[in-house]
XYZ file of C-alpha atoms in Angstrom:
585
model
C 94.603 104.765 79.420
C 95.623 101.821 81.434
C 92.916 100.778 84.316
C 94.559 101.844 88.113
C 93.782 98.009 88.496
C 96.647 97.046 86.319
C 99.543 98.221 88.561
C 98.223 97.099 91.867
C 100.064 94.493 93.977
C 98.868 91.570 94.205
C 98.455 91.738 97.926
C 95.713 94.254 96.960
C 94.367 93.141 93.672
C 93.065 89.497 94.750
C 90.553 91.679 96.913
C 89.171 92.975 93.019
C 86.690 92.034 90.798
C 85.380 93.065 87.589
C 82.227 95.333 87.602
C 79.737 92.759 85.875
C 76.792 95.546 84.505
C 74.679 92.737 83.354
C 73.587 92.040 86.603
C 71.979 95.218 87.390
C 68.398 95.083 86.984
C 66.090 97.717 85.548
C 64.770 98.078 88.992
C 68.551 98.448 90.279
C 69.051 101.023 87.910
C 65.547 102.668 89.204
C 66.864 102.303 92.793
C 70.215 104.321 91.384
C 68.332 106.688 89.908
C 65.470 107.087 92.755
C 68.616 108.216 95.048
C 70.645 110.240 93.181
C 67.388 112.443 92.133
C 67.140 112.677 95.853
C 71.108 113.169 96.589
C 70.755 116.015 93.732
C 68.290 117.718 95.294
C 68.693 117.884 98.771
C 72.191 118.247 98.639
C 72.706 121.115 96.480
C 71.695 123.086 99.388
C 73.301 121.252 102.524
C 76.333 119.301 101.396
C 79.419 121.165 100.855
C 79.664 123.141 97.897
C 81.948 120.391 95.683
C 79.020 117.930 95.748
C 77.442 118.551 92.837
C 80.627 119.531 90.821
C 82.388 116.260 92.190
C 79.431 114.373 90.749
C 80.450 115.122 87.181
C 84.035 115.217 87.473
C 83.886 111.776 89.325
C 81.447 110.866 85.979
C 78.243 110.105 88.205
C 75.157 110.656 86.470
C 71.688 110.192 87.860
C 70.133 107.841 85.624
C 72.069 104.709 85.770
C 74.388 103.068 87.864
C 78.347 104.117 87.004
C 80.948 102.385 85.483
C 83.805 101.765 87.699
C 86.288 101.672 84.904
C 84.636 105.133 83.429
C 84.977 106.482 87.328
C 88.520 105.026 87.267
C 89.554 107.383 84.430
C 87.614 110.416 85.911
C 89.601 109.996 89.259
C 92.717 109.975 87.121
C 92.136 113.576 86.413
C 92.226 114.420 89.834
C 95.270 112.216 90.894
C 93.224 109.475 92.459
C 91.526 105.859 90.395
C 88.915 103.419 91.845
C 89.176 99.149 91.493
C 85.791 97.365 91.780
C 86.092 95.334 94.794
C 83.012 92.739 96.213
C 81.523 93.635 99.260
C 83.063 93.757 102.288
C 87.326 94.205 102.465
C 89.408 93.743 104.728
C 89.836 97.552 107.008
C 93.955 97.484 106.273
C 93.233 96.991 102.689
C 90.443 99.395 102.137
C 93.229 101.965 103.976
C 96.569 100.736 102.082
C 93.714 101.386 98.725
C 93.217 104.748 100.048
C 97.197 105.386 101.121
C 97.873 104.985 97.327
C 94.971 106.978 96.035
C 92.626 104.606 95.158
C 89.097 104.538 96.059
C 87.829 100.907 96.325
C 84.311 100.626 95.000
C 81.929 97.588 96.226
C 80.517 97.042 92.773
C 76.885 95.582 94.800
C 73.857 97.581 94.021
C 71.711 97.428 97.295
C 67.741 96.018 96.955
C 64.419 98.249 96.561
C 64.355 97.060 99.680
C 66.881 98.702 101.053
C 66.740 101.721 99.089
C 67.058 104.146 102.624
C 70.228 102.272 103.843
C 71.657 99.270 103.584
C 74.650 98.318 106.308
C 76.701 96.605 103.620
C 79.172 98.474 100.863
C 77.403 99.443 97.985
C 77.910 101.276 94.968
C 76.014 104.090 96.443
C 77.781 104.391 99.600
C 81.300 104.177 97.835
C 80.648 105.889 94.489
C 78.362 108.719 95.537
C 79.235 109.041 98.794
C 82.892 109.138 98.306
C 84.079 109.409 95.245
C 82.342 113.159 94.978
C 84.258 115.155 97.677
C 87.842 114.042 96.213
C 87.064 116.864 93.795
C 88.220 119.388 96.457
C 91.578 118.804 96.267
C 92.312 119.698 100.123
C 90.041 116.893 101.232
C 91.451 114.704 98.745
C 94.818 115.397 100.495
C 93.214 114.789 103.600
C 91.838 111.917 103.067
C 95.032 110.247 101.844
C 96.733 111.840 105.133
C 93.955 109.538 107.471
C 94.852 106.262 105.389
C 98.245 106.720 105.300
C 98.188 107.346 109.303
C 95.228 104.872 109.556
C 96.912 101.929 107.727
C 100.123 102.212 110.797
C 97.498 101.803 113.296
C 97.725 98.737 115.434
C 94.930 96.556 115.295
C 94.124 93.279 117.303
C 93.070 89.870 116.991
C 89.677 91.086 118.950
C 88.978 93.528 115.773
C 89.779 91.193 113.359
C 87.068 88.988 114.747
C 84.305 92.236 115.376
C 84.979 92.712 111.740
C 84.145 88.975 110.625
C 81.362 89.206 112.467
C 80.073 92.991 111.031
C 80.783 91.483 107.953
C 78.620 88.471 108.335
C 75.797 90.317 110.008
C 75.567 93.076 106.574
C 76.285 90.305 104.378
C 73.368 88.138 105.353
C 70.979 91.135 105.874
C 71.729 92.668 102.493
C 71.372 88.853 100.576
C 67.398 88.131 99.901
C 68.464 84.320 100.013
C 69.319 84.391 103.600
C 67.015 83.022 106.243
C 65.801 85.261 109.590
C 67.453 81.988 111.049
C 71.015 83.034 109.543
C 70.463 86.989 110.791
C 69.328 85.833 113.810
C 72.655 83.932 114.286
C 74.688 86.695 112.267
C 73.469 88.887 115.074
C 74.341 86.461 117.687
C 77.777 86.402 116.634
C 77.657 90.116 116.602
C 76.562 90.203 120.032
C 79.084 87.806 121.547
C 82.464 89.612 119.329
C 81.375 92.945 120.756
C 80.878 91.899 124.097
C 84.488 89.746 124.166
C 86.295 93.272 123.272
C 88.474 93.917 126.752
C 90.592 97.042 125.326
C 90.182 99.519 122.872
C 93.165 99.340 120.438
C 94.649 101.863 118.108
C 92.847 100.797 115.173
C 89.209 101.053 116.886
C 90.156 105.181 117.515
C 91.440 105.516 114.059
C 87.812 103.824 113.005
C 86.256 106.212 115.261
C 88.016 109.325 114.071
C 86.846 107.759 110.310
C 82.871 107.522 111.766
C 83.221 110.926 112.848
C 84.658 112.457 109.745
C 85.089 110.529 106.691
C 81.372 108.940 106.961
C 79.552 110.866 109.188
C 80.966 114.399 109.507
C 79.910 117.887 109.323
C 81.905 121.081 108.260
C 81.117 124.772 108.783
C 79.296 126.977 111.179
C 77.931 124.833 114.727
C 74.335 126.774 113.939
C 74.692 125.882 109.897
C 77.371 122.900 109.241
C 77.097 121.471 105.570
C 77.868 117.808 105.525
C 81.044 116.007 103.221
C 80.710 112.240 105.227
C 80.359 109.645 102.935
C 77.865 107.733 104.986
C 75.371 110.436 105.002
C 75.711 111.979 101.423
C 74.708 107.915 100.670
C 71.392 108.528 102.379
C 69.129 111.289 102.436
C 66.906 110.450 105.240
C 69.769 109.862 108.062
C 70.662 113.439 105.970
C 67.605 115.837 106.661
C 68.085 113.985 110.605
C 70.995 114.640 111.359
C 70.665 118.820 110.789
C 67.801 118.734 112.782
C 67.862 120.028 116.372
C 67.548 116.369 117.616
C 70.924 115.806 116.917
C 73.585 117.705 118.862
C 76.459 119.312 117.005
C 79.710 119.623 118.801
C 82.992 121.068 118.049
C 85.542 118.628 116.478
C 88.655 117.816 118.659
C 91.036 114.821 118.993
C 88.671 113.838 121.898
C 85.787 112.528 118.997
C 88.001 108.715 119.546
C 86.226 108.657 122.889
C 83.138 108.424 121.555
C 81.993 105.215 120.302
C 79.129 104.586 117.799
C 76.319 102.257 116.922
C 76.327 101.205 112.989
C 72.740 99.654 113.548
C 71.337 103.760 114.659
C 70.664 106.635 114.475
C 73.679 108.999 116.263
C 72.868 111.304 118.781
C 75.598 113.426 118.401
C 78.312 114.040 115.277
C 81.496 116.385 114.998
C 81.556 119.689 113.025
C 84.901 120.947 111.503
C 85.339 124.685 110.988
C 86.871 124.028 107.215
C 89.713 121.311 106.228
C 92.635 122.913 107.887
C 90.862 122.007 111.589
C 89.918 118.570 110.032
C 93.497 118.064 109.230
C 94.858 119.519 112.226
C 93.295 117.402 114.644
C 94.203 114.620 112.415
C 98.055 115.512 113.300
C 96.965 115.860 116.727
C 95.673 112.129 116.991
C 98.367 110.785 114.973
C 100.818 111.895 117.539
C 98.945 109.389 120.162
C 99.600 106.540 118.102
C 102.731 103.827 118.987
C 104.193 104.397 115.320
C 104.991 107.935 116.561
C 105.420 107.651 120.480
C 107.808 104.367 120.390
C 109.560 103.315 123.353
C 108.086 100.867 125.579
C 105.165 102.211 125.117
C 104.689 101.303 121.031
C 105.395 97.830 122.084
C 102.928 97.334 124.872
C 100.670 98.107 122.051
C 101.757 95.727 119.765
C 102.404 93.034 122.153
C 98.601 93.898 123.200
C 97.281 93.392 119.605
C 98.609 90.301 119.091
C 98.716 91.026 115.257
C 101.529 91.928 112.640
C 103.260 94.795 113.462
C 106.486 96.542 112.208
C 109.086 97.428 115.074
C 111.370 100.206 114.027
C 114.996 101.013 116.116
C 117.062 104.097 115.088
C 119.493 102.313 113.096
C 116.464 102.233 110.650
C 116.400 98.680 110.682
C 112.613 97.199 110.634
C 111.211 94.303 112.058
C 108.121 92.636 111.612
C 106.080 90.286 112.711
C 103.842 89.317 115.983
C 105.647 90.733 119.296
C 106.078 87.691 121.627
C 108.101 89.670 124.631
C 110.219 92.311 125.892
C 112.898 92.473 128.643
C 114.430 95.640 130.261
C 117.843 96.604 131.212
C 119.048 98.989 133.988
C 117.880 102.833 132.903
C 116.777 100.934 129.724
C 112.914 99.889 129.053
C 113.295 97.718 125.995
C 116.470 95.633 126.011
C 115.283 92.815 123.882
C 112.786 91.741 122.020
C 111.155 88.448 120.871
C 108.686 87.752 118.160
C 106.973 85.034 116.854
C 107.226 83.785 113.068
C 107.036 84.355 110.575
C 109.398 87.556 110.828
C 110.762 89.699 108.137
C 113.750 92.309 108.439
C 113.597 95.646 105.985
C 114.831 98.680 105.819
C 112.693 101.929 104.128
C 109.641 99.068 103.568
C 112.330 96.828 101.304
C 112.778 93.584 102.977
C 116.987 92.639 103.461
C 118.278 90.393 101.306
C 117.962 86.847 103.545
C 115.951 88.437 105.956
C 112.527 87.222 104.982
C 109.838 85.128 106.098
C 111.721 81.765 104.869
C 114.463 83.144 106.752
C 112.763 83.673 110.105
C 109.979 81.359 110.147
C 110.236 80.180 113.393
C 110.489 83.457 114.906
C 113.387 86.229 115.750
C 114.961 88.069 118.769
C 117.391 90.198 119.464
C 119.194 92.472 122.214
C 119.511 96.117 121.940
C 122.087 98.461 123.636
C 125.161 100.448 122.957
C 128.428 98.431 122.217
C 130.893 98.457 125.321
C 134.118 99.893 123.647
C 132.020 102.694 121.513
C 130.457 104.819 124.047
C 130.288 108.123 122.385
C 127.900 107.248 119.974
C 125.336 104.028 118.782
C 126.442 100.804 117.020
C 124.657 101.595 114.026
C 126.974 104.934 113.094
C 130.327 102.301 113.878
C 132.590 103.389 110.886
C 134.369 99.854 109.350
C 137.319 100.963 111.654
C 134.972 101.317 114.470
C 134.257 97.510 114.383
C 137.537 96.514 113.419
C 138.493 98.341 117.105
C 135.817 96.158 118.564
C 137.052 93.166 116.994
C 134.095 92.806 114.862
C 135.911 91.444 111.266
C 134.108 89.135 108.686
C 135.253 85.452 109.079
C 136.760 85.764 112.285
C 135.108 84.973 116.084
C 134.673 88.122 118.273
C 132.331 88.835 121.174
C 130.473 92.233 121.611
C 129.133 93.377 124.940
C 126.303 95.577 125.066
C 125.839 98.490 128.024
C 122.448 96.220 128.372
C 124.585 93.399 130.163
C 124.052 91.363 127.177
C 127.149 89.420 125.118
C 126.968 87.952 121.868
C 129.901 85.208 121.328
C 130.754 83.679 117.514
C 131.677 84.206 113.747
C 131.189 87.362 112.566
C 129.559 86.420 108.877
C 128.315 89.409 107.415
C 127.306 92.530 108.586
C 124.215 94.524 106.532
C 124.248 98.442 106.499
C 121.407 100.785 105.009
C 121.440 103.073 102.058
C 122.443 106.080 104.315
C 125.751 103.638 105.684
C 123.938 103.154 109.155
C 124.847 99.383 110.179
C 121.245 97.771 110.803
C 122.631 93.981 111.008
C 125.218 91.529 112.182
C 125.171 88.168 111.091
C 126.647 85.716 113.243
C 127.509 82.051 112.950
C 127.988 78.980 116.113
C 126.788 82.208 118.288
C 126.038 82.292 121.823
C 123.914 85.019 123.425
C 124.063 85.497 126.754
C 123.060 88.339 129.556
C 124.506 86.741 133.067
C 123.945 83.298 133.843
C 120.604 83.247 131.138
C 121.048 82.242 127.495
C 119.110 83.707 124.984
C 120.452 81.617 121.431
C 122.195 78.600 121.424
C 124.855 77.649 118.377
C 122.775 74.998 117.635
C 120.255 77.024 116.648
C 121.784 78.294 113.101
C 122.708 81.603 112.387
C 121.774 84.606 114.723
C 120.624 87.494 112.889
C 121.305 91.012 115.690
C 119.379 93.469 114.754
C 121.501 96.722 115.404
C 119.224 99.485 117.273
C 119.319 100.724 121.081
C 115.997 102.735 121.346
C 112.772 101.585 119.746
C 111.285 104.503 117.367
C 108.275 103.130 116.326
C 105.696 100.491 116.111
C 103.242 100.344 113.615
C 100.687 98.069 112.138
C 101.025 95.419 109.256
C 104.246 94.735 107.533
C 107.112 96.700 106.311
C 107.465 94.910 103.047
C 103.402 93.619 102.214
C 104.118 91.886 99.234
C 106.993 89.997 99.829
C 106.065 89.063 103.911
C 102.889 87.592 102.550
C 99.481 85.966 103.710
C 98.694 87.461 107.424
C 95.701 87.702 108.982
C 93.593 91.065 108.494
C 90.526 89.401 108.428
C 88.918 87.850 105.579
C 86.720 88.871 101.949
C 85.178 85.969 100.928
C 81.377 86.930 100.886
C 79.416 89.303 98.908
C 75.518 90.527 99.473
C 74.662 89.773 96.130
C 71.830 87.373 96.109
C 72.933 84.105 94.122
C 69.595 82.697 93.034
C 68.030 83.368 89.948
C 65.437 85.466 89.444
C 62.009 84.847 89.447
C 59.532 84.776 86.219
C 57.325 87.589 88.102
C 60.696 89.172 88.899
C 61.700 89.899 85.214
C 58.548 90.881 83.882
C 58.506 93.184 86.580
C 62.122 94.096 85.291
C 60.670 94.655 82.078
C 58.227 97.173 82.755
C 61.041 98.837 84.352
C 62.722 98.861 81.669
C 59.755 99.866 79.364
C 59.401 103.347 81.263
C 62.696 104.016 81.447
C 62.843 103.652 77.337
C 59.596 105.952 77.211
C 61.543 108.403 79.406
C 64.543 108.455 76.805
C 62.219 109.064 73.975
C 61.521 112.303 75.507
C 64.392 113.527 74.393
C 63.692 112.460 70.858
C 62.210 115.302 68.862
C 58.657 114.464 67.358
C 58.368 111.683 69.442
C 56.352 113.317 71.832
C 52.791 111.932 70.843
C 53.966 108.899 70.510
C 55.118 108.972 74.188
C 51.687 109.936 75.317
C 50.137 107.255 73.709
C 52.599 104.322 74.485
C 52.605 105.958 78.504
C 48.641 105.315 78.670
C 48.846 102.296 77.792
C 51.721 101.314 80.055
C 50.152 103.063 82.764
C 47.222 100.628 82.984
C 48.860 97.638 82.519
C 51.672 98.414 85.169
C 48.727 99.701 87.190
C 46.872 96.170 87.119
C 49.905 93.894 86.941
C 52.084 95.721 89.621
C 50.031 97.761 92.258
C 52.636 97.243 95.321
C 55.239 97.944 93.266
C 55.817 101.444 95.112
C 58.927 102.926 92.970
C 57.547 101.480 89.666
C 54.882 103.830 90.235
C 56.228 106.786 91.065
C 58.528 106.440 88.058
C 55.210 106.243 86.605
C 53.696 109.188 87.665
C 56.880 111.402 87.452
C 56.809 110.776 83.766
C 53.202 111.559 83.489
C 53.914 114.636 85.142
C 56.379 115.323 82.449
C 53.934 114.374 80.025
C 51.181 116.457 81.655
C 49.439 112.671 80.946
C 46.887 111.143 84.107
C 47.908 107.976 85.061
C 46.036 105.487 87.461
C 49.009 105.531 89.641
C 48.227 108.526 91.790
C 48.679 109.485 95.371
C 46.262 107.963 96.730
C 47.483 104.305 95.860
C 50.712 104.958 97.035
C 49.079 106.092 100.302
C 47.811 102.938 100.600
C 51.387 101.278 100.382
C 53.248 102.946 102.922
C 53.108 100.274 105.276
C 55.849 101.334 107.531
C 57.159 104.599 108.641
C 60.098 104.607 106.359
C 58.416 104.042 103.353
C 55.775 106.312 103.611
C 58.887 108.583 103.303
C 60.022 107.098 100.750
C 57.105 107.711 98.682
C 56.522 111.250 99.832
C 59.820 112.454 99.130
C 59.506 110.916 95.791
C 55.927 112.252 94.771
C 57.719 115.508 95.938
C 60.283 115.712 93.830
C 58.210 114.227 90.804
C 56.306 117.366 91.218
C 58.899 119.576 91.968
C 60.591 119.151 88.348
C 57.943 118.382 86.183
């Protein structure tokens, strides 16, 4: 079966990479499996009742860390696939992934370190957390509803650079190489991009309605709610806190965008949906709000607010995009005409026009909108060829075509562009003058003016109508990855290799009449790991889970884990694991 990765644009596929397994240590694949035993456990009982039957049909397991490409043909089953990507992506890419039914999968493996939570993507948070709840297939639809809404959102210039800096800030936390120096600044920069955020766009609510429900939500009864949000099935701890009475559960409405959120703690409150119908309904209910639905003037005070790429839509069907520069108004009219700056690209049903790209329009576009004087019982764009031969409107000849707006455009009629359905969606004109009173709005010398047909403005929405062919824009950058780059350590790969030596005793298990054998080989491990690696806290318990299984004493015991839980979260850590190591041997 071909990869999902094959077919993707290549907008979208120079965010991939190829999963490199090599790299995952024996301790990264302890980390994976440390979790997961956890994950299994705890959320057989409180996450929603898919969880565990997602895992396999996703192809999770809890010993090692997953293939992507393995995942990739899982998801296939269930109408989705999954592309390894590196770290961080950009938020309209992750979406437009989503939109198309593809999960994008940070191929990182976070650090013992950060076993509990790490800020940055992970396999953990995107494979385990996500991938499992696309087995229901109402939340699967769901979730391809939100991206597909999501991706339209309009986001500004002052989110691009809040994302930089989250980016930095989990990169450099997440990397071992990095300096407290570099944090310190990372933070800084943090700081200083939150603080210079004067409005909230469209695309911060859509990110809050995501917080709320794809990572952090709840579903079911107030008093009971089982949990499907990515961001807590991919940690345990934040898990068992966030059904405790400490946290306040309320009622999920459209209203959850108000509420903003902390990445860096603990949240005080989260959102409970009664089942997936609610979830989707209030997704409806938001998308409404948004300028890709309301148009009008007020669509492009959004854009023109964001700064950013957007897509302007009139009736004629006719789609514009690029960064919205201006607006004027006309009498009883809000939007009369419209100025952008370059690069701008004209489409129709997301396929740019033929001429009427970026090379096209580099400099930038406007246009006038309004009903033709002459043709007042219905718009421009439903003029029949008659209709404009009335008006005066003939290829190769000069005409000039007054608009109800006051506006009057003067020239050669060149060519004139109409949609699949026969609406008319442009008018080329050549030595054109555009006037509205004593004002002029393009000059001859300017080359060719392209009109846009249209006299109300439907819709504005984020990004580009045609991706691939309008090109490089800014949605913020992917250029980093957590991954630590130096090598490791002599220390560090003998630790690896006792790693690696228990996890080969615990396959032998399954070996029939190897099981005095295992004994034997375990003591001696035992004692060796036990004087060569006493702080090394997970080693250990891996240790004394599989003397547990082996009903085998080892000097790893309790009490010298006791003695390394040197913070509050690893002393839970280590509980939960000596927990569970008793709980199934």
């Amino acid at each position: 079966m071909q990869r999902t990765i094959a077919n993707l644009p290549a907008y979208l596929k120079k965010y991939c990479v190829e999963q490199q397994p090599t790299k995952y240590s024996a301790r990264d694949h302890a980390s994976w499996r440390y979790i997961m035993r956890q994950s299994r456990h705890y959320f057989k009982e409180h996450a929603v009742p898919v969880y565990l039957e997602g895992l396999r049909k996703t192809g999770i397991t809890t010993d090692r860390i997953p293939s992507i490409a393995d995942m990739d043909a899982k998801l296939r089953e269930l109408g989705w696939g999954a592309v390894p990507v590196q770290g961080f992506i950009p938020p309209a890419a992750f979406l437009d992934f989503q939109a198309r039914r593809i999960l994008p999968i940070a191929s990182d493996m976070r650090s013992v370190d950060h076993i509990h939570y790490t800020p940055a993507p992970d396999i953990v948070h995107e494979a385990a957390g996500h991938a499992p709840i696309l087995a229901d297939p109402a939340y699967s639809e769901y979730l391809q509803l939100y991206a597909a809404m999501a991706k339209k959102a309009i986001f500004s210039g002052q989110d691009l650079k809040l994302y930089e800096a989250i980016r930095r800030l989990s990169d450099v936390k997440e990397n071992p190489d990095c300096t407290q120096l570099q944090i310190d600044a990372a933070q800084a920069a943090l700081h200083d991009a939150t603080n210079a955020i004067s409005f909230l766009s469209e695309a911060a609510k859509v990110a809050r309605m995501n917080w709320w429900t794809v990572e952090y939500g709840l579903i079911g009864d107030l008093r009971a709610p089982k949990i499907y949000g990515a961001g807590l099935l991919s940690s345990v701890g934040e898990s068992q806190s966030c059904l405790s009475a400490k946290v306040k559960k309320l009622r999920l409405t459209v209203d959850c965008v108000a509420t903003s959120y902390d990445i860096t703690e603990p949240q005080p409150q989260l959102f409970v949906a009664e089942d997936i119908g609610h979830l989707k309904a209030v997704l409806l209910e938001f998308e409404q709000t948004l300028a890709y639905r309301r148009g009008g003037l007020y669509a492009i005070e959004q854009g023109l607010a964001g700064a950013t790429v957007t897509t302007t839509s009139f009736d004629s069907g006719v789609q514009i995009s690029g960064v919205l520069a201006g607006y004027e108004s006309a009498e009883r009219m809000d939007v009369a005409f419209l100025r952008w700056q370059g690069p701008v690209q004209l489409a129709v049903d997301g396929v740019e026009l033929p001429g009427q790209g970026v090379a096209q329009h580099a400099s930038g576009f406007s246009t006038p909108l309004g009903r033709a004087v002459g043709l007042n019982d219905r718009p421009l764009a439903q003029a029949s060829d008659d209709d404009l031969r009335g008006l005066g409107l003939v290829v190769g000849r000069t005409a000039t075509l007054a608009l109800t707006t006051g506006f009057s455009i003067t020239g050669r009629v060149a060519a004139v562009t109409r949609s699949g359905t026969g609406k008319l969606v442009v008018i080329k004109w050549q030595d054109c003058t555009v006037r509205r009173g004593e004002k002029s709005y393009f000059l001859p010398e300017w080359g060719d003016f392209d009109m846009a047909v249209g006299e109300a403005v439907t819709s504005v929405a984020g990004g580009p109508s045609d991706a691939e062919r309008y090109g490089e824009h800014d949605v913020g950058t992917a250029g980093s990855s957590p991954a630590r780059t130096s090598p490791y350590t002599q220390d560090e790969l003998t630790i690896f290799r006792a790693y690696e030596a228990v996890r080969e005793l615990r396959d032998q298990l399954h070996v029939k009449g190897e099981l005095v054998d295992v004994k034997s080989k375990m003591k001696q491990l035992a004692s060796a790991i036990h004087d060569q690696f006493p702080a090394e806290w997970l080693l250990q318990l891996e240790l004394i889970e599989l003397g547990h299984q082996l009903g085998v004493a080892t000097p790893a015991n309790e009490g010298l884990l006791k003695k390394l839980t040197t913070t509050p979260e690893k002393e839970w850590l280590i509980r939960q694991g000596l927990a569970l190591a008793a709980h199934h041997a």
